[in-house]
Coordinates of C-alpha atoms and ligand atoms in Angstrom, one line a residue:
X1 CA 0.0 0.0 0.0
X2 CA 1.2 3.5 -0.9
X3 CA 3.7 4.0 -3.7
X4 CA 6.9 5.9 -3.3
X5 CA 9.1 7.4 -5.9
X6 CA 12.1 9.8 -5.6
X7 CA 14.8 11.3 -7.8
X8 CA 18.0 13.2 -7.5
X9 CA 20.3 14.0 -10.5
X10 CA 20.8 16.4 -13.3
X11 CA 17.4 16.0 -15.0
X12 CA 14.1 17.4 -14.2
X13 CA 12.5 15.5 -11.3
X14 CA 8.9 16.4 -11.9
X15 CA 8.2 14.3 -15.1
X16 CA 10.1 11.3 -13.6
X17 CA 8.0 11.5 -10.4
X18 CA 4.6 11.9 -12.2
X19 CA 5.3 9.0 -14.5
X20 CA 6.6 6.9 -11.6
X21 CA 3.5 7.7 -9.5
X22 CA 1.2 6.6 -12.4
X23 CA 3.1 3.3 -12.5
X24 CA 2.7 2.9 -8.7
X25 CA -1.0 4.0 -8.6
X26 CA -2.0 0.4 -8.3
X27 CA -0.5 0.5 -4.7
X28 CA -3.1 3.2 -3.6
X29 CA -4.9 6.0 -5.2
X30 CA -6.6 8.0 -2.4
X31 CA -4.3 11.0 -2.9
X32 CA -0.9 11.8 -4.3
X33 CA 1.7 14.5 -3.8
X34 CA 5.3 15.6 -4.5
X35 CA 7.9 17.7 -2.9
X36 CA 10.5 19.6 -4.9
X37 CA 13.4 21.9 -4.0
X38 CA 14.2 25.0 -6.1
X39 CA 15.7 28.4 -5.3
X40 CA 16.2 27.3 -1.7
X41 CA 12.5 26.5 -1.3
X42 CA 11.0 23.2 -0.4
X43 CA 7.6 23.1 -2.0
X44 CA 4.9 20.6 -1.4
X45 CA 2.0 19.9 -3.9
X46 CA -0.6 17.4 -2.9
X47 CA -4.1 16.5 -3.9
X48 CA -6.8 14.1 -3.0
X49 CA -7.6 11.6 -5.7
X50 CA -5.6 10.1 -8.5
X51 CA -2.3 11.4 -9.9
X52 CA -4.1 13.1 -12.7
X53 CA -5.6 15.5 -10.1
X54 CA -2.1 16.3 -8.9
X55 CA -1.0 17.0 -12.4
X56 CA -3.9 19.4 -12.9
X57 CA -3.1 21.1 -9.6
X58 CA 0.5 21.7 -10.5
X59 CA -0.3 23.2 -13.8
X60 CA 1.4 26.7 -14.0
X61 CA 3.2 26.2 -10.7
X62 CA 6.9 26.3 -10.2
X63 CA 7.9 22.7 -10.6
X64 CA 11.5 23.1 -11.8
X65 CA 13.8 20.9 -9.7
X66 CA 16.5 18.3 -10.0
X67 CA 15.5 16.6 -6.7
X68 CA 12.0 15.4 -5.6
X69 CA 9.9 12.9 -3.8
X70 CA 6.5 11.6 -4.7
X71 CA 3.8 9.5 -3.1
X72 CA 0.5 7.9 -4.0
X73 CA -1.5 7.0 -0.9
X74 CA -3.7 4.2 0.4
X75 CA -5.1 5.8 3.5
X76 CA -4.4 4.2 6.9
X77 CA -4.2 7.0 9.5
X78 CA -6.5 9.9 8.6
X79 CA -9.1 10.5 5.9
X80 CA -8.0 10.5 2.2
X81 CA -7.9 14.4 1.8
X82 CA -5.4 17.0 0.7
X83 CA -4.0 17.6 4.2
X84 CA -3.3 13.9 5.0
X85 CA -1.7 13.4 1.6
X86 CA 2.1 12.9 1.5
X87 CA 4.7 14.4 1.5
X88 CA 4.6 16.0 5.0
X89 CA 6.8 18.8 6.3
X90 CA 8.8 18.8 9.5
X91 CA 8.1 21.6 12.1
X92 CA 10.5 24.1 10.5
X93 CA 9.3 23.0 7.0
X94 CA 13.0 22.4 6.2
X95 CA 12.4 18.6 5.7
X96 CA 9.8 16.7 3.8
X97 CA 9.0 13.0 4.0
X98 CA 7.1 10.3 2.1
X99 CA 6.2 7.1 3.9
X100 CA 4.7 3.7 3.1
X101 CA 3.8 1.6 6.2
X102 CA 2.5 2.3 9.7
X103 CA 4.2 3.8 12.7
X104 CA 2.4 1.8 15.4
X105 CA 3.6 3.9 18.4
X106 CA 2.9 7.2 16.7
X107 CA 0.2 8.3 19.2
X108 CA 2.7 8.2 22.2
X109 CA 5.4 9.9 20.1
X110 CA 2.9 12.5 19.0
X111 CA 1.9 13.2 22.6
X112 CA 5.5 13.8 23.7
X113 CA 6.2 16.0 20.7
X114 CA 3.0 18.1 21.4
X115 CA 4.3 18.6 25.0
X116 CA 7.5 20.0 23.5
X117 CA 5.6 22.5 21.4
X118 CA 5.0 20.6 18.1
X119 CA 1.8 21.3 16.2
X120 CA 0.5 18.9 13.6
X121 CA -1.5 19.7 10.5
X122 CA -2.5 16.2 9.5
X123 CA -3.8 13.1 11.3
X124 CA -1.0 10.9 9.9
X125 CA 1.6 8.9 11.7
X126 CA 4.0 10.0 9.0
X127 CA 4.0 13.7 10.0
X128 CA 4.8 12.5 13.6
X129 CA 7.9 10.7 12.2
X130 CA 9.3 13.7 10.4
X131 CA 8.7 15.9 13.4
X132 CA 10.5 13.4 15.6
X133 CA 13.5 13.3 13.2
X134 CA 13.8 17.1 13.2
X135 CA 13.4 17.2 17.0
X136 CA 16.2 14.8 17.4
X137 CA 18.4 16.8 15.0
X138 CA 18.0 19.9 17.2
X139 CA 18.0 18.3 20.7
X140 CA 20.8 15.8 20.1
X141 CA 22.7 18.3 17.8
X142 CA 23.3 15.6 15.2
X143 CA 23.2 15.6 11.4
X144 CA 20.1 14.5 9.5
X145 CA 21.4 10.9 8.8
X146 CA 22.1 10.3 12.5
X147 CA 18.7 11.9 13.5
X148 CA 17.0 9.5 11.1
X149 CA 18.9 6.5 12.6
X150 CA 18.1 7.5 16.2
X151 CA 14.4 8.0 15.3
X152 CA 14.1 4.7 13.5
X153 CA 15.4 3.0 16.7
X154 CA 12.5 4.6 18.5
X155 CA 9.6 3.7 16.2
X156 CA 7.7 0.5 16.2
X157 CA 6.0 -0.5 12.9
X158 CA 6.7 -0.7 9.2
X159 CA 8.2 2.0 7.1
X160 CA 9.7 2.7 3.7
X161 CA 10.6 6.4 3.8
X162 CA 12.4 9.0 1.7
X163 CA 13.4 12.4 3.2
X164 CA 14.8 15.5 1.5
X165 CA 16.1 18.6 3.2
X166 CA 16.0 22.2 2.0
X167 CA 19.5 22.6 3.3
X168 CA 21.0 19.9 1.0
X169 CA 19.3 19.8 -2.4
X170 CA 21.6 17.0 -3.6
X171 CA 20.8 14.4 -1.0
X172 CA 17.9 12.0 -0.2
X173 CA 17.8 9.7 2.8
X174 CA 15.9 6.5 2.4
X175 CA 15.2 3.7 4.9
X176 CA 13.0 0.6 5.1
X177 CA 11.5 -2.0 7.4
X178 CA 8.8 -4.4 6.3
X179 CA 7.8 -2.2 3.4
X180 CA 9.7 -2.5 0.1
X181 CA 12.2 0.0 -1.3
X182 CA 14.5 -0.2 -4.3
X183 CA 17.2 2.2 -5.3
X184 CA 18.0 2.7 -9.0
X185 CA 21.6 3.6 -9.7
X186 CA 21.5 5.7 -12.8
X187 CA 24.0 7.2 -15.1
X188 CA 26.3 10.1 -14.2
X189 CA 25.6 10.0 -10.5
X190 CA 21.8 10.2 -10.6
X191 CA 19.6 8.0 -8.4
X192 CA 16.0 6.8 -8.3
X193 CA 14.1 5.4 -5.3
X194 CA 10.8 3.5 -5.6
X195 CA 8.5 1.0 -3.9
X196 CA 9.1 -1.3 -6.8
X197 CA 11.2 -1.2 -10.0
X198 CA 8.5 -0.1 -12.4
X199 CA 9.2 3.7 -12.1
X200 CA 12.9 3.0 -12.5
X201 CA 13.2 0.4 -15.3
X202 CA 13.2 2.8 -18.2
X203 CA 16.1 4.8 -16.8
X204 CA 18.4 2.1 -15.4
X205 CA 18.6 -1.6 -14.8
X206 CA 21.1 -1.4 -11.9
X207 CA 19.3 -1.5 -8.6
X208 CA 19.9 -2.1 -4.9
X209 CA 17.1 -3.6 -2.9
X210 CA 17.3 -2.2 0.7
X211 CA 17.0 -4.8 3.5
X212 CA 15.1 -4.2 6.7
X213 CA 16.5 -1.5 9.0
X214 CA 18.9 -0.2 6.4
X215 CA 19.4 3.5 5.7
X216 CA 20.6 4.8 2.4
X217 CA 22.4 8.1 2.0
X218 CA 21.8 9.0 -1.6
X219 CA 23.9 11.9 -2.9
X220 CA 24.0 13.1 -6.5
X221 CA 27.4 12.3 -8.1
X222 CA 28.6 10.3 -5.1
X223 CA 28.7 6.6 -4.3
X224 CA 25.7 5.2 -2.6
X225 CA 26.2 4.8 1.2
X226 CA 24.3 2.2 3.3
X227 CA 24.3 1.8 7.0
X228 CA 21.9 -0.1 9.3
X229 CA 20.1 1.3 12.3
X230 CA 22.9 0.0 14.5
X231 CA 25.2 2.3 12.6
X232 CA 27.2 -0.4 10.8
X233 CA 28.4 0.3 7.3
X234 CA 27.0 -2.0 4.6
X235 CA 28.4 -2.6 1.1
X236 CA 25.6 -2.0 -1.5
X237 CA 24.8 -5.0 -3.6
X238 CA 23.9 -3.9 -7.1
X239 CA 21.8 -6.2 -9.1
X240 CA 20.5 -6.1 -12.7
X241 CA 16.7 -5.8 -13.2
X242 CA 15.1 -8.4 -15.3
X243 CA 11.8 -6.7 -16.1
X244 CA 11.2 -5.2 -19.6
X245 CA 9.5 -1.9 -20.1
X246 CA 6.8 -3.4 -22.4
X247 CA 5.6 -5.7 -19.6
X248 CA 4.5 -2.7 -17.5
X249 CA 2.6 -0.9 -20.2
X250 CA -0.9 -1.6 -21.6
X251 CA 0.3 -2.6 -25.0
X252 CA -2.9 -1.5 -26.8
X253 CA -5.4 -3.1 -24.3
X254 CA -8.0 -0.9 -22.7
X255 CA -7.1 -2.1 -19.3
X256 CA -4.2 -3.9 -17.6
X257 CA -6.6 -6.5 -16.3
X258 CA -7.7 -7.5 -19.9
X259 CA -4.0 -7.5 -21.0
X260 CA -3.1 -9.7 -18.1
X261 CA -6.0 -12.1 -18.8
X262 CA -4.8 -12.4 -22.4
X263 CA -1.2 -12.9 -21.3
X264 CA -2.1 -16.2 -19.6
X265 CA -1.0 -18.6 -22.4
X266 CA 2.4 -17.0 -22.1
X267 CA 2.5 -16.5 -18.4
X268 CA 1.6 -20.1 -17.7
X269 CA 4.2 -21.2 -20.2
X270 CA 6.8 -19.0 -18.5
X271 CA 5.9 -20.6 -15.1
X272 CA 6.8 -24.0 -16.6
X273 CA 9.8 -22.8 -18.7
X274 CA 12.9 -24.8 -17.9
X275 CA 11.0 -26.8 -15.3
X276 CA 8.9 -29.2 -17.3
X277 CA 10.4 -31.6 -19.9
X278 CA 7.6 -33.8 -21.1
X279 CA 9.9 -35.9 -23.4
X280 CA 12.3 -36.8 -20.6
X281 CA 9.5 -37.1 -18.1
X282 CA 11.2 -34.5 -15.8
X283 CA 9.8 -31.8 -13.5
X284 CA 12.6 -29.9 -11.9
X285 CA 12.2 -26.8 -9.7
X286 CA 15.7 -25.6 -9.1
X287 CA 14.6 -23.2 -6.3
X288 CA 13.3 -26.1 -4.0
X289 CA 15.8 -28.8 -5.1
X290 CA 17.8 -28.8 -1.8
X291 CA 14.6 -29.0 0.2
X292 CA 12.7 -31.7 -1.7
X293 CA 13.7 -34.5 0.7
X294 CA 12.4 -32.3 3.6
X295 CA 9.1 -31.8 1.8
X296 CA 8.8 -35.5 1.1
X297 CA 9.3 -36.3 4.7
X298 CA 7.0 -33.5 6.0
X299 CA 4.4 -34.4 8.6
X300 CA 2.1 -31.9 6.9
X301 CA 2.2 -28.9 4.6
X302 CA 0.6 -25.6 5.7
X303 CA -0.2 -23.2 3.0
X304 CA -0.5 -19.5 4.1
X305 CA -1.7 -16.7 1.9
X306 CA -4.4 -14.0 1.4
X307 CA -7.1 -13.3 -1.1
X308 CA -6.6 -14.8 -4.6
X309 CA -3.3 -16.4 -3.5
X310 CA -5.3 -18.2 -0.7
X311 CA -7.6 -19.5 -3.4
X312 CA -4.6 -20.8 -5.3
X313 CA -3.5 -22.3 -2.0
X314 CA -6.8 -24.2 -1.8
X315 CA -6.2 -25.7 -5.3
X316 CA -2.8 -26.5 -3.9
X317 CA -4.3 -28.5 -1.1
X318 CA -6.3 -30.7 -3.5
X319 CA -3.2 -31.1 -5.7
X320 CA -0.8 -32.0 -2.9
X321 CA -3.1 -34.4 -1.1
X322 CA -4.1 -36.0 -4.3
X323 CA -0.6 -36.3 -5.8
X324 CA 1.7 -36.6 -2.8
X325 CA -0.5 -38.0 -0.1
X326 CA 0.9 -35.4 2.4
X327 CA -1.7 -33.8 4.6
X328 CA -2.3 -30.2 3.8
X329 CA -3.9 -27.3 5.6
X330 CA -4.7 -24.0 4.0
X331 CA -4.7 -20.9 6.3
X332 CA -5.6 -17.3 5.9
X333 CA -2.3 -15.7 6.9
X334 CA -4.1 -13.1 9.0
X335 CA -5.8 -15.8 11.1
X336 CA -2.8 -18.1 11.3
X337 CA -0.4 -15.5 12.7
X338 CA -2.7 -14.6 15.6
X339 CA -4.1 -17.9 16.8
X340 CA -1.0 -19.5 18.4
X341 CA -0.8 -22.3 15.8
X342 CA 0.8 -25.6 16.5
X343 CA 3.9 -25.8 14.2
X344 CA 6.9 -27.9 14.5
X345 CA 10.2 -28.7 12.7
X346 CA 8.7 -31.4 10.5
X347 CA 6.1 -29.0 9.1
X348 CA 6.6 -27.3 5.7
X349 CA 5.0 -24.0 5.1
X350 CA 4.2 -22.8 1.6
X351 CA 3.7 -19.0 1.5
X352 CA 2.0 -17.8 -1.7
X353 CA 2.0 -14.1 -2.7
X354 CA 1.9 -12.3 -6.0
X355 CA 3.5 -9.2 -4.6
X356 CA 5.7 -10.9 -2.0
X357 CA 5.0 -8.0 0.3
X358 CA 1.6 -8.9 1.9
X359 CA 2.1 -8.0 5.6
X360 CA 0.0 -10.8 7.0
X361 CA 1.7 -13.5 4.9
X362 CA 5.1 -12.1 5.9
X363 CA 4.2 -12.2 9.6
X364 CA 2.9 -15.8 9.2
X365 CA 6.3 -16.8 7.6
X366 CA 8.2 -15.1 10.5
X367 CA 6.1 -16.9 13.1
X368 CA 6.5 -20.3 11.4
X369 CA 10.2 -19.7 10.9
X370 CA 10.7 -19.0 14.6
X371 CA 9.0 -22.3 15.4
X372 CA 11.5 -24.2 13.2
X373 CA 9.4 -25.0 10.1
X374 CA 10.8 -25.0 6.6
X375 CA 9.3 -22.2 4.5
X376 CA 8.8 -22.3 0.8
X377 CA 7.8 -19.2 -1.1
X378 CA 5.8 -18.9 -4.3
X379 CA 6.1 -15.3 -5.3
X380 CA 5.7 -13.4 -8.5
X381 CA 7.8 -10.3 -7.8
X382 CA 11.5 -11.1 -8.0
X383 CA 13.5 -9.8 -5.0
X384 CA 10.3 -9.1 -2.9
X385 CA 10.5 -9.4 0.9
X386 CA 8.7 -12.7 1.1
X387 CA 11.0 -14.2 -1.5
X388 CA 13.9 -13.2 0.6
X389 CA 12.4 -14.3 3.9
X390 CA 11.8 -17.9 2.8
X391 CA 14.3 -20.8 3.0
X392 CA 13.6 -21.7 -0.7
X393 CA 11.0 -21.2 -3.3
X394 CA 9.9 -20.9 -6.9
X395 CA 9.0 -17.7 -8.7
X396 CA 5.9 -17.8 -10.8
X397 CA 7.4 -15.7 -13.6
X398 CA 4.0 -14.4 -14.6
X399 CA 5.6 -10.9 -15.3
X400 CA 4.4 -7.7 -13.6
X401 CA 0.7 -7.8 -12.7
X402 CA -0.6 -4.2 -12.5
X403 CA -4.4 -4.7 -12.4
X404 CA -5.5 -4.8 -8.8
X405 CA -7.6 -7.9 -9.5
X406 CA -5.3 -10.8 -9.7
X407 CA -5.6 -13.0 -12.9
X408 CA -2.4 -14.2 -14.4
X409 CA -0.8 -14.5 -11.0
X410 CA -3.5 -16.9 -9.9
X411 CA -3.0 -19.3 -12.9
X412 CA 0.8 -19.0 -12.5
X413 CA 0.6 -19.9 -8.8
X414 CA -1.6 -22.9 -9.6
X415 CA 0.9 -23.9 -12.3
X416 CA 3.8 -23.8 -9.9
X417 CA 1.8 -25.7 -7.2
X418 CA 1.0 -28.3 -9.8
X419 CA 4.7 -28.7 -10.8
X420 CA 5.7 -29.0 -7.1
X421 CA 3.0 -31.6 -6.3
X422 CA 3.9 -33.6 -9.4
X423 CA 7.6 -33.5 -8.7
X424 CA 7.2 -34.5 -5.0
X425 CA 4.5 -37.0 -5.6
X426 CA 6.4 -38.8 -8.3
X427 CA 9.7 -38.9 -6.3
X428 CA 7.7 -40.1 -3.3
X429 CA 6.1 -42.9 -5.3
X430 CA 2.7 -41.5 -4.5
X431 CA 1.6 -41.5 -8.2
X432 CA 2.0 -44.1 -10.8
X433 CA 4.4 -43.6 -13.7
X434 CA 1.5 -43.6 -16.2
X435 CA -0.5 -41.0 -14.3
X436 CA 2.6 -38.9 -13.9
X437 CA 3.4 -39.0 -17.7
X438 CA -0.2 -38.3 -18.5
X439 CA -0.3 -35.2 -16.3
X440 CA 3.0 -33.9 -17.7
X441 CA 1.6 -34.1 -21.2
X442 CA -1.7 -32.5 -20.2
X443 CA 0.0 -29.7 -18.3
X444 CA 2.2 -29.0 -21.3
X445 CA -0.9 -28.6 -23.4
X446 CA -2.5 -26.1 -21.0
X447 CA -1.2 -22.9 -22.5
X448 CA -2.6 -23.9 -25.9
X449 CA -6.0 -24.7 -24.3
X450 CA -6.0 -21.3 -22.5
X451 CA -5.4 -19.7 -25.9
X452 CA -8.5 -21.6 -27.1
X453 CA -10.5 -20.6 -24.0
X454 CA -9.8 -16.9 -24.7
X455 CA -11.8 -17.3 -27.9
X456 CA -14.9 -17.6 -25.7
X457 CA -14.5 -13.9 -24.8
X458 CA -17.2 -12.7 -27.3
X459 CA -19.6 -15.2 -25.8
X460 CA -18.7 -14.2 -22.2
X461 CA -19.2 -10.5 -23.2
X462 CA -22.7 -11.4 -24.5
X463 CA -23.6 -13.1 -21.2
X464 CA -22.2 -10.2 -19.3
X465 CA -24.5 -7.8 -21.1
X466 CA -27.5 -9.9 -19.9
X467 CA -26.5 -10.1 -16.3
X468 CA -24.6 -6.8 -15.7
X469 CA -27.4 -5.3 -13.7
X470 CA -27.8 -8.2 -11.3
X471 CA -27.3 -7.3 -7.6
X472 CA -26.1 -10.8 -6.5
X473 CA -24.4 -13.8 -8.0
X474 CA -23.8 -17.3 -6.8
X475 CA -20.7 -19.3 -7.8
X476 CA -20.6 -23.0 -7.4
X477 CA -18.0 -25.7 -8.0
X478 CA -16.9 -29.0 -6.5
X479 CA -13.5 -30.5 -5.8
X480 CA -10.8 -28.7 -7.7
X481 CA -13.3 -26.2 -8.9
X482 CA -14.6 -25.2 -5.5
X483 CA -11.7 -22.7 -5.0
X484 CA -12.3 -21.5 -8.6
X485 CA -15.9 -20.7 -7.6
X486 CA -14.5 -18.7 -4.6
X487 CA -12.1 -16.9 -6.9
X488 CA -14.8 -16.1 -9.5
X489 CA -16.9 -14.5 -6.8
X490 CA -14.0 -12.5 -5.4
X491 CA -13.2 -11.2 -8.9
X492 CA -16.8 -10.0 -9.5
X493 CA -17.0 -8.4 -6.0
X494 CA -13.8 -6.5 -6.2
X495 CA -14.1 -4.9 -9.6
X496 CA -17.9 -4.6 -10.3
X497 CA -19.1 -4.1 -6.7
X498 CA -21.7 -6.8 -7.1
X499 CA -22.3 -9.0 -4.1
X500 CA -21.2 -12.5 -5.0
X501 CA -20.7 -15.7 -3.0
X502 CA -18.7 -18.8 -3.8
X503 CA -19.8 -22.2 -2.5
X504 CA -19.0 -25.9 -2.8
X505 CA -22.0 -26.9 -5.0
X506 CA -23.3 -29.5 -2.6
X507 CA -23.4 -26.9 0.3
X508 CA -26.1 -25.0 -1.6
X509 CA -28.9 -27.0 -0.2
X510 CA -27.7 -26.2 3.3
X511 CA -28.6 -22.6 3.1
X512 CA -27.8 -20.5 0.0
X513 CA -30.6 -22.3 -2.0
X514 CA -33.0 -20.0 -0.1
X515 CA -31.6 -17.1 -2.2
X516 CA -32.4 -18.6 -5.5
X517 CA -35.1 -16.9 -7.6
X518 CA -35.4 -15.7 -11.2
X519 CA -33.1 -12.7 -10.4
X520 CA -30.2 -14.8 -9.1
X521 CA -27.6 -15.7 -11.7
X522 CA -25.6 -18.8 -10.8
X523 CA -22.2 -19.5 -12.3
X524 CA -21.4 -23.2 -12.0
X525 CA -18.5 -25.3 -13.0
X526 CA -19.8 -28.6 -14.4
X527 CA -16.9 -30.1 -16.2
X528 CA -16.9 -33.8 -17.0
X529 CA -14.9 -34.9 -13.9
X530 CA -15.4 -37.0 -10.8
X531 CA -18.6 -35.3 -9.4
X532 CA -20.2 -34.4 -12.7
X533 CA -23.5 -36.2 -12.1
X534 CA -23.8 -34.6 -8.7
X535 CA -23.2 -31.1 -10.1
X536 CA -25.8 -31.8 -12.7
X537 CA -28.3 -32.6 -9.9
X538 CA -27.3 -29.3 -8.2
X539 CA -28.0 -27.4 -11.4
X540 CA -31.4 -29.1 -11.6
X541 CA -32.2 -27.9 -8.1
X542 CA -31.5 -24.4 -9.1
X543 CA -33.4 -24.7 -12.3
X544 CA -36.4 -25.9 -10.4
X545 CA -36.4 -22.6 -8.5
X546 CA -36.1 -20.4 -11.6
X547 CA -32.4 -19.5 -11.0
X548 CA -30.5 -18.4 -14.1
X549 CA -27.7 -20.8 -14.9
X550 CA -24.4 -19.9 -16.6
X551 CA -22.5 -23.2 -16.7
X552 CA -18.8 -23.9 -17.5
X553 CA -18.8 -27.3 -19.2
X554 CA -16.4 -29.6 -21.0
X555 CA -16.5 -29.3 -24.8
X556 CA -19.3 -31.3 -26.4
X557 CA -21.4 -31.6 -23.2
X558 CA -25.0 -32.1 -24.0
X559 CA -26.6 -32.9 -20.6
X560 CA -25.9 -29.5 -18.9
X561 CA -26.5 -27.7 -22.2
X562 CA -30.1 -28.9 -22.1
X563 CA -30.8 -27.3 -18.7
X564 CA -28.5 -24.3 -18.4
X565 CA -29.4 -20.9 -19.7
X566 CA -25.9 -20.3 -21.0
X567 CA -22.9 -22.5 -21.4
X568 CA -19.2 -21.8 -21.8
X569 CA -17.1 -24.7 -23.0
X570 CA -13.6 -25.5 -21.9
X571 CA -11.3 -28.0 -23.8
X572 CA -11.1 -31.4 -22.1
X573 CA -8.3 -31.8 -19.6
X574 CA -7.5 -33.7 -16.4
X575 CA -9.6 -32.8 -13.3
X576 CA -6.6 -31.5 -11.4
X577 CA -5.6 -29.1 -14.2
X578 CA -9.1 -27.8 -14.9
X579 CA -8.8 -24.7 -12.6
X580 CA -6.3 -23.4 -15.1
X581 CA -9.1 -23.3 -17.7
X582 CA -12.3 -22.8 -15.7
X583 CA -10.9 -19.7 -14.1
X584 CA -10.5 -17.9 -17.4
X585 CA -14.2 -17.3 -18.3
X586 CA -14.8 -16.2 -14.7
X587 CA -12.1 -13.5 -15.1
X588 CA -13.6 -12.4 -18.4
X589 CA -17.1 -12.3 -16.9
X590 CA -16.1 -10.1 -14.0
X591 CA -14.0 -7.9 -16.4
X592 CA -16.8 -7.2 -18.9
X593 CA -19.5 -6.7 -16.2
X594 CA -17.3 -4.2 -14.4
X595 CA -16.6 -2.3 -17.7
X596 CA -20.3 -2.3 -18.6
X597 CA -21.1 -0.9 -15.1
X598 CA -18.6 1.9 -15.6
X599 CA -16.3 0.7 -12.8
X600 CA -12.6 1.4 -12.7
X601 CA -11.4 -2.1 -13.5
X602 CA -7.7 -1.6 -12.8
X603 CA -8.1 0.5 -9.7
X604 CA -11.2 -0.6 -7.9
X605 CA -12.4 1.5 -5.0
X606 CA -10.9 1.1 -1.5
X607 CA -8.4 -1.5 -2.8
X608 CA -4.6 -1.6 -3.4
X609 CA -2.5 -4.2 -5.1
X610 CA -0.1 -4.8 -2.4
X611 CA -1.5 -4.9 1.1
X612 CA 1.5 -4.0 3.3
X613 CA -0.6 -3.2 6.3
X614 CA -2.2 -5.7 8.7
Ligands
AGP701 C1 -6.9 -10.3 -5.8 O1 -7.7 -10.0 -6.9 C2 -6.8 -9.3 -4.7 N1 -6.6 -8.1 -5.2 C3 -6.2 -9.7 -3.4 O2 -7.1 -10.6 -2.9 C4 -4.8 -10.3 -3.4 O3 -4.8 -11.6 -4.0 C5 -4.3 -10.4 -1.9 O4 -4.2 -9.1 -1.4 C6 -3.0 -11.1 -1.8 O5 -1.9 -10.4 -2.4 P1 -0.5 -11.1 -2.7 O6 -0.8 -12.3 -3.6 O7 0.3 -10.1 -3.3 O8 0.0 -11.6 -1.4

């Protein structure tokens, strides 16, 4: 939550900051703001709403500067208005700060500062932090870097911050704990700082990811200096960015979400690239190789995640239990971390996260690590905090996902879970050679089948037009497709603001069936697998109560076609691989309905892509 971007160098900061903020808007869009230094003035421009509002606000203003910081906010402390927007000034207005995270002890710090004569304009924890830093500078008579270091030893919570000072227009000070921060080392002594690499990639590919409790002193024309909050010098480790500029642009699509849905044949292929060799019958995930024995001998696997990643985790439960015979539990990271769970050294935790920054998932990992469990990560963002906190793991390689609603990340997560379960299951002797070979062949064919699925887009759009004004939706699925039903409902809720519920199909008669009438559309997965006949019976029950049925069926199905109002066909595949196909029409349905309702598909209200607060 919240996006940070900063620049110091010989070029104009303003266009770099605005472009960067637009790339980071997916992290929050309640308000945005920038601070620039020129002619010995430190000017703040901030505005409620999206970055476009800030651009309008700065028209005609003095924005010439070669140093600047910018922020796009997802509100935590204080309403999303102009005053609470970042950056914030210090008491003397000599310093300005941008912050992503939460200072948990801000109330007590604020009280002390008020007693010492500080006055605050905003309701934010961030303003307290910059006042504290300046207070330390004066009271302890130390320079700004030391004041930042002392202050960060006093605060409890999460932060990624960048500070600039009117007194030194060539220097930025950045620091992080639990919120991400990356520094771009540009040409001719220029530097960039951002929450992720997307605002940086077009200027430089050389980056330094800050670790927790590290402080960077970033001075134009000088080498980057790193210390930690214990005041130990650290040698910066410069890495090369792998992302390409095209992957973070819309490439002709109306929305990122649509582009990302359409990228799935490629993103799924990329998740398997170098890991699956059908001809040789090999599945090999280099990132977990050293821990495979440990996984095979695990007492149980606990999957922790949030939101869509949690749904992928549920598919993972079916896959692992089915193919490896290792017991699996799937936990909401937010519940797991607070309920004193029983974890021991023979447990393996799989943490799934697209962003690799989700605060609850990160906290769950830390807790399980303390208790001696082995932690495997499945992340999309390379170099993210979760990917660095785990013992081992596999990246999903789906490429940057910008749309707040997760689509290609979900199918990539399911693909990686499938590869893991196949590899472990086969080595453990839990699946036969013939089943293993069949699944490898079928998995290899999935990208082509997704491609085929995407051709149903026109038909899904037609169905969307019919149901776009509905107030409620029910999603049903069984077995492997129960998590897909949950995911379909989540997609619709988050981008179209229509109330939707996902249920295991057989649970319907234990309550939700009471909701069925002619105004209730029901999306049901009825593919030709294990429980097909039972799902058909569930559909009949809905039909008898005048519910409107949109069924996702296997190509050539006639039985469901005869009773459903609308059908969407998927190519035949194995049951355990079907979520990779059945989830596609659900994504398209929610996308089209949201567009038809005039919703902001890529940036739905109240949401942010990366939830770095608890
Ligand atoms: C999905 O569409 C959501 N925006 C959300 O549920 C998301 O999956 C969740 O916040 C977890 O994020 P992560 O995968 O980055 O950890």
